[in-house]
Coordinates of C-alpha atoms (C1' of nucleotides) in Angstrom, one line a residue:
Chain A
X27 CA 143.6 122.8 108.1
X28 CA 140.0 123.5 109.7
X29 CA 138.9 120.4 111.9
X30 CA 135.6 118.8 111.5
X31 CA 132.7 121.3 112.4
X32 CA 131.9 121.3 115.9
X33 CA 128.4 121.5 114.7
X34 CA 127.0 119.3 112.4
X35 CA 124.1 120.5 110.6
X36 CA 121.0 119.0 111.5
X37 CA 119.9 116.7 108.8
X38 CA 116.0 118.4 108.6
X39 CA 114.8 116.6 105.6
X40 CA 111.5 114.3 104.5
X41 CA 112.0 111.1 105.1
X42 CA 112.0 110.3 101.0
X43 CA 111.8 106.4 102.2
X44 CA 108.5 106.4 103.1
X45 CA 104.7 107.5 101.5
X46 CA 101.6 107.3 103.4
X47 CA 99.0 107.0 100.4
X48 CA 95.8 107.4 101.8
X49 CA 92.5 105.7 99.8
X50 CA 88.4 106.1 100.2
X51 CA 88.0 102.1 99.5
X52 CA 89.1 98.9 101.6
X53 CA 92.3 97.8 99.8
X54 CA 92.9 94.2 101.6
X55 CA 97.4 93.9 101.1
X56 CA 97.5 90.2 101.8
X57 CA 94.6 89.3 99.5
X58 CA 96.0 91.3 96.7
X59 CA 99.9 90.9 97.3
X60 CA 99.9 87.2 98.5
X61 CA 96.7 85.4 96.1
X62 CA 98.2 84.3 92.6
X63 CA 98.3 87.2 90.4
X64 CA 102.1 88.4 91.6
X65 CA 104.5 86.0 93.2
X66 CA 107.8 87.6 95.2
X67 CA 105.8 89.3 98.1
X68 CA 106.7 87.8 102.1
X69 CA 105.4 88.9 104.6
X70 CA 107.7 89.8 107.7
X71 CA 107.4 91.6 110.8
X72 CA 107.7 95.0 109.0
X73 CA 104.7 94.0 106.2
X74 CA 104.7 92.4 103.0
X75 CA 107.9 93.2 101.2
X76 CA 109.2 92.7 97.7
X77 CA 110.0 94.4 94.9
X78 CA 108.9 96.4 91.9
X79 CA 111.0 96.9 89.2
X80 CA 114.9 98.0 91.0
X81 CA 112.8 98.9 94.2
X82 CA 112.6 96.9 97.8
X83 CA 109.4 98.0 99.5
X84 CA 108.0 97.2 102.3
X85 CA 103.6 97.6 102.4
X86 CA 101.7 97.9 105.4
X87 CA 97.9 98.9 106.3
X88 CA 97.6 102.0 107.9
X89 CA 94.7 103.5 108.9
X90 CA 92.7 103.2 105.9
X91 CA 95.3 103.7 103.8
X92 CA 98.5 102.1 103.1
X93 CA 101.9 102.8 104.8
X94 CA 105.5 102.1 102.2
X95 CA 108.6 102.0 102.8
X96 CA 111.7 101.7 100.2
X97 CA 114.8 100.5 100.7
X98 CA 116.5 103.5 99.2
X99 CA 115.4 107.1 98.9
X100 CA 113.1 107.8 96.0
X101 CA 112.8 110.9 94.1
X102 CA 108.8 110.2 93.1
X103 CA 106.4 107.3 93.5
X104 CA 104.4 106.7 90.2
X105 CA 106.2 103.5 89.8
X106 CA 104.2 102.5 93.1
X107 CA 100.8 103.9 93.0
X108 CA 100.5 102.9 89.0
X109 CA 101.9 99.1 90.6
X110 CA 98.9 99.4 93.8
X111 CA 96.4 101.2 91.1
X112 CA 95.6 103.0 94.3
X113 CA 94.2 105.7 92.0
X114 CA 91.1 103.8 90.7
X115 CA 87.6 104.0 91.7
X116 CA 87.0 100.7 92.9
X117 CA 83.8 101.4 94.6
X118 CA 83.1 102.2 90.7
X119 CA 84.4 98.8 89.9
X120 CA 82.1 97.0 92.7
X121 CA 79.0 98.3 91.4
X122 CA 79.8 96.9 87.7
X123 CA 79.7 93.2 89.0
X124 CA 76.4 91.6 88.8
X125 CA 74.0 91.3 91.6
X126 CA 73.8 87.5 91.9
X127 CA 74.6 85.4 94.6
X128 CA 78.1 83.8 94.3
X129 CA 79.2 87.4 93.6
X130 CA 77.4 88.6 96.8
X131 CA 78.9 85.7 98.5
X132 CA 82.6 86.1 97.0
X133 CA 82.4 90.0 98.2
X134 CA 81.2 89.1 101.7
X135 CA 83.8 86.8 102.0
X136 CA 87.2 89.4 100.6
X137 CA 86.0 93.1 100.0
X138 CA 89.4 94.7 99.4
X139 CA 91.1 92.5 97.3
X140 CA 92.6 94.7 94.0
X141 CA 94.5 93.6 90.5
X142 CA 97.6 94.8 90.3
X143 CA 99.4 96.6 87.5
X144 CA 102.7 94.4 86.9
X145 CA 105.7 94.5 84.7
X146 CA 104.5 92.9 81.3
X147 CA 108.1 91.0 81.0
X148 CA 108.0 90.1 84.6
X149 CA 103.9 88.9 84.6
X150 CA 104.2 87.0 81.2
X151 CA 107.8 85.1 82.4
X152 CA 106.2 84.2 85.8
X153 CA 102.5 82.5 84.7
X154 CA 105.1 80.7 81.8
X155 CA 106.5 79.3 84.9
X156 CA 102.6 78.8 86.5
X157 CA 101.5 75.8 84.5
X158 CA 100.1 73.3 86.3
X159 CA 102.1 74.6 89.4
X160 CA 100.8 75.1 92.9
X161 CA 101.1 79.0 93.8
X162 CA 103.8 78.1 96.5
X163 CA 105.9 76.3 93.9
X164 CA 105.4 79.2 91.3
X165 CA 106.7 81.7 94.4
X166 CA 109.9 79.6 95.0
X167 CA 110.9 78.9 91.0
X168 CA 110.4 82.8 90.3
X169 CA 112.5 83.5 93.6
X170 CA 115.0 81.1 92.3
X171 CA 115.0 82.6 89.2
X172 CA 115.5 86.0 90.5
X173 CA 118.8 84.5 92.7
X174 CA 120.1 82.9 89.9
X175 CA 119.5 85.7 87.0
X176 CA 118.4 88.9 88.7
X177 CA 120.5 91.9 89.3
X178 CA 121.6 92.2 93.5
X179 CA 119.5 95.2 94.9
X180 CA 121.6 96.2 97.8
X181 CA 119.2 96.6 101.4
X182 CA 119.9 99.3 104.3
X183 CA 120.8 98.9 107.4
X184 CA 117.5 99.1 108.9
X185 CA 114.8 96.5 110.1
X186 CA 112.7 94.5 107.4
X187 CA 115.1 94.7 104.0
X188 CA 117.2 91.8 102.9
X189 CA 119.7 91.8 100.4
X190 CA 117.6 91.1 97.0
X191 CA 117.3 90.8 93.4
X192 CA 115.4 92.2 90.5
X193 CA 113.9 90.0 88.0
X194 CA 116.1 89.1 85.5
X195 CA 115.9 91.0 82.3
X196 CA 114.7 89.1 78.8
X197 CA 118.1 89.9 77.9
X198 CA 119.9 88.2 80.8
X199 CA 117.7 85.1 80.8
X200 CA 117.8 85.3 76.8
X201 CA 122.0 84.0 77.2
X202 CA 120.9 81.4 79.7
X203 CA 120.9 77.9 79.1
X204 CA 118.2 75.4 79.5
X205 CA 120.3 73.4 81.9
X206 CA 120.6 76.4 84.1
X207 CA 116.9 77.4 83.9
X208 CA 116.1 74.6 85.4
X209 CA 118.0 74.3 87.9
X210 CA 115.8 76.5 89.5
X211 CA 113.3 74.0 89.7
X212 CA 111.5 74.7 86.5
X213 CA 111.1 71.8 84.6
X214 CA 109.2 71.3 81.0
X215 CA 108.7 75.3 81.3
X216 CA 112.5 76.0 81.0
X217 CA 112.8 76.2 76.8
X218 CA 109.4 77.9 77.2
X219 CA 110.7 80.9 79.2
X220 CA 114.0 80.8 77.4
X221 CA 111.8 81.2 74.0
X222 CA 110.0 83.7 75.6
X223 CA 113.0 86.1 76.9
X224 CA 114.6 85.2 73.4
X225 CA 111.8 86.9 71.7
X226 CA 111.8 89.8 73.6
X227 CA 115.6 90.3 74.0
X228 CA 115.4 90.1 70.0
X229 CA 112.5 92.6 69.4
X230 CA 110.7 90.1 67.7
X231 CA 107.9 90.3 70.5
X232 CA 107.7 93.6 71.5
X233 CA 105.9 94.1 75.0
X234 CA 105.5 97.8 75.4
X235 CA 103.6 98.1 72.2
X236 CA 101.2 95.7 72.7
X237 CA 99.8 97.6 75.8
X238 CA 98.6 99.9 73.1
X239 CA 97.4 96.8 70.6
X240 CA 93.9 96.2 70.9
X241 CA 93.5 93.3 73.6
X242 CA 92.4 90.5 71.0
X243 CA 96.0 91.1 68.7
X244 CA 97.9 91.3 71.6
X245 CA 96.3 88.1 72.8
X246 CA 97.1 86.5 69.5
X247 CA 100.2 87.8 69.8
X248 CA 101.3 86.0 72.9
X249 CA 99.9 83.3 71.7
X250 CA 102.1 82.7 69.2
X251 CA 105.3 81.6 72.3
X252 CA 105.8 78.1 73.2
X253 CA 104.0 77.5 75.9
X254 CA 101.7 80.3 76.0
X255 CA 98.0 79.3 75.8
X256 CA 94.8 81.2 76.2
X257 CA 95.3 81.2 80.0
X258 CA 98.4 82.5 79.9
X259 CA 97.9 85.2 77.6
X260 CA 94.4 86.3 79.7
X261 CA 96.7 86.5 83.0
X262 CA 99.0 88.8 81.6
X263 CA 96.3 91.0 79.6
X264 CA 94.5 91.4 83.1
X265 CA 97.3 92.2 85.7
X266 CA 99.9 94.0 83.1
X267 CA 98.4 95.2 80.3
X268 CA 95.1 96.5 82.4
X269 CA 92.7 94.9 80.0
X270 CA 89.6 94.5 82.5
X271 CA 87.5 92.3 80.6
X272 CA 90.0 89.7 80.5
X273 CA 88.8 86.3 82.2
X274 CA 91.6 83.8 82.9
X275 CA 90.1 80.5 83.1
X276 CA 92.2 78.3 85.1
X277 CA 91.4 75.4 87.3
X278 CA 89.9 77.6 89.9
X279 CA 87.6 79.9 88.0
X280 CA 85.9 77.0 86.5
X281 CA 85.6 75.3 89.4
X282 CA 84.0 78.3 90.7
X283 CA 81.7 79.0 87.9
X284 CA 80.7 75.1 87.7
X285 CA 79.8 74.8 91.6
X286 CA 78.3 78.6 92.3
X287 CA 76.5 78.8 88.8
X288 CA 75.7 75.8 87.6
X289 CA 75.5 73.5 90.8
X290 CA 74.7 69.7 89.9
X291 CA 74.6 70.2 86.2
X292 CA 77.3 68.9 83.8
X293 CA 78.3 72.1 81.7
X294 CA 80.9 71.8 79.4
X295 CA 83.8 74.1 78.4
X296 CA 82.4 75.9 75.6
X297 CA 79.3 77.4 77.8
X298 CA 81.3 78.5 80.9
X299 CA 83.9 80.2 78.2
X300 CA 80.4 82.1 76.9
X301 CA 79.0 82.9 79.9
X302 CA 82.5 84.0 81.3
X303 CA 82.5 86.4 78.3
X304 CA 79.1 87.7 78.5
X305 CA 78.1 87.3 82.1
X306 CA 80.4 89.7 84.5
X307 CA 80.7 93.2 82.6
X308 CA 83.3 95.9 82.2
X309 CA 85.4 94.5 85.1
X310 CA 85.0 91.1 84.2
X311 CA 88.6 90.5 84.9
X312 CA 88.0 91.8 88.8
X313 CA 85.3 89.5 89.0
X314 CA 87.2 86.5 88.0
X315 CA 89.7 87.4 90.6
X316 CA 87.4 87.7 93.6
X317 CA 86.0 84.1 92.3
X318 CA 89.6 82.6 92.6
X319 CA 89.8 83.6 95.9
X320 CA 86.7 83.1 97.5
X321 CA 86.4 78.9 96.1
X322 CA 90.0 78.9 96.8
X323 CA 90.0 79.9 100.5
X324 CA 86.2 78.8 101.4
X325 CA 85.5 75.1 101.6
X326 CA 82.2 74.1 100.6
Chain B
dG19 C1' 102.3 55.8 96.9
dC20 C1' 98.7 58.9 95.3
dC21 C1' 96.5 63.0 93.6
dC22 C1' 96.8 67.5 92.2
dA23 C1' 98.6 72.1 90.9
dG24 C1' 96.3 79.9 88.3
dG25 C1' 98.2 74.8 81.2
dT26 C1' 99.9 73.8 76.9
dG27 C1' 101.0 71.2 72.7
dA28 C1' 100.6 67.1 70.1
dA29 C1' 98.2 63.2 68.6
dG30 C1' 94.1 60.9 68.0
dC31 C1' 89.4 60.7 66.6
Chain C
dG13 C1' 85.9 70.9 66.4
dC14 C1' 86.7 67.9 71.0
dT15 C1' 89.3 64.4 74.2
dT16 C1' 93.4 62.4 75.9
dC17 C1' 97.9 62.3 77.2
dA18 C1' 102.8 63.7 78.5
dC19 C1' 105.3 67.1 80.4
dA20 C1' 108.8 68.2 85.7
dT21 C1' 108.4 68.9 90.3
dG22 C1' 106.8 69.1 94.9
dG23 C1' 103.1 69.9 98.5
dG24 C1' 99.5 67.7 101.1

DNA sequence: GCCCAGGTGAAGC
DNA sequence: GCTTCACATGGG
């Protein structure tokens, strides 16, 4: 019997953990991970880390790019760049918006914030669970949710990974109960998501084909779940499906619109839904988001 | 205690 | 069409 080689080969090999994806435009990581549109990123000492799909990443700056790291070696990294949209022109994007002065104001305040390209399942299950919830809230049900329902992702034994889970299929949440949805904290949403998941799981809703439907069908089309209004349906149309010119009008974004374009003046729902529509251009949607965050984070 | 939160559906006019 | 209300839960 040979023993053990006295000389182990030296492992010479990539490091197929990490990508360093450099970018030509500011692409701010907190104001795009960590401001309402995706809800299971933390940030520790390593950077913000959560997960896409089966993956645990971990994001940081660097340099003017941006530094990830996965949990477990990867064989290629579409899953990530199509997630970050690190391929777009954004400078592009910037010049669409109009030249007025809350938008001059909303860019001087945030300059790299991005929208995301999420998992339609996992975007249209977590703004079910949004409604009328705080954006800390909706970040602990969803994390719940994931605990409870979500298949274990396993971490390495290195710095900044934590045992994890995915977000739970339509199928898996499609056998839950309502008593066990919310126990995760969910409330009136539960037999809303539990529809929701049902529909997929069933093929009666079929997700991956509406990405192809033209965005007013596939608007109607999620309109037609429990619980599943026009605000909703706009969030996931925006940061899945990639539909720019989508303009969720929440809370925020007409508070926004009320106090930077319409100071003083009682305008009612119907105008602000017009000139959301008419006023912001191709990348309406971007727009809308750098409005959120700006009347969100600056007090008047 | 009170008000509000990345809304929606149902009931009332 | 538009307005009002309940819905479940927790942060500030």
């Amino acid at each position: 019997m040979p023993g053990a080689p006295l000389i182990r080969p030296t492992q010479i090999q990539p490091h197929p953990t990490v990508l360093r994806i450099p970018l030509e435009s500011d692409y701010d990581l907190e104001a795009t991970l960590n401001s309402g549109q995706a809800f299971r990123w933390r940030l520790t000492e390593q950077g913000w880390t959560g997960v896409i799909g089966h993956h645990s990443v971990c994001l940081r700056p660097d340099g003017r790019g941006i530094q990830a790291r996965t949990a477990h070696p990867v064989s290629e990294w579409g899953w990530l760049t199509d997630y970050l949209q690190t391929d777009l022109n954004f400078d592009e994007v910037l010049r669409t918006f109009p030249d007025d002065a809350p938008m001059r104001a909303a860019l001087a305040w945030c300059r790299g914030l991005r929208l995301l390209r999420q998992d339609p399942w996992e975007c249209l299950a977590s703004f079910i669970l949004s409604s009328t919830k705080q954006i800390v809230q909706i970040r602990q049900i969803v994390e719940s949710l994931c605990r409870h329902y979500g298949e274990p992702l396993s971490a390495p034994d290195v710095p900044g990974f934590a045992p994890t889970h995915a977000f739970p299929s339509p199928a898996r949440l499609a056998c839950a109960d309502e008593a066990g949805l919310r126990s995760c904290r969910m409330g009136f949403r539960a037999p809303y998501l539990l529809a929701a998941a049902q529909s997929v799981a069933a093929g009666q809703l079929d997700l991956a084909r509406l990405g192809a439907s033209p965005p007013d069908d596939a608007r109607a089309e999620l309109m037609r779940l429990p619980g599943v209004g026009p605000k909703i349906a706009d969030c996931v149309l925006l940061f899945a499906y990639g539909f720019q010119t989508s303009f969720p009008l929440d809370v925020w974004v007409l508070r926004a619109l009320r106090r930077l374009y319409f100071p003083g003046r009682r305008i009612n729902l119907t105008l602000l839904r017009g000139f959301a529509a008419t006023h912001f251009g191709p990348y309406a949607g971007y727009a809308q988001q750098y409005l959120f965050h700006y009347i969100r984070n600056v007090k008047d």
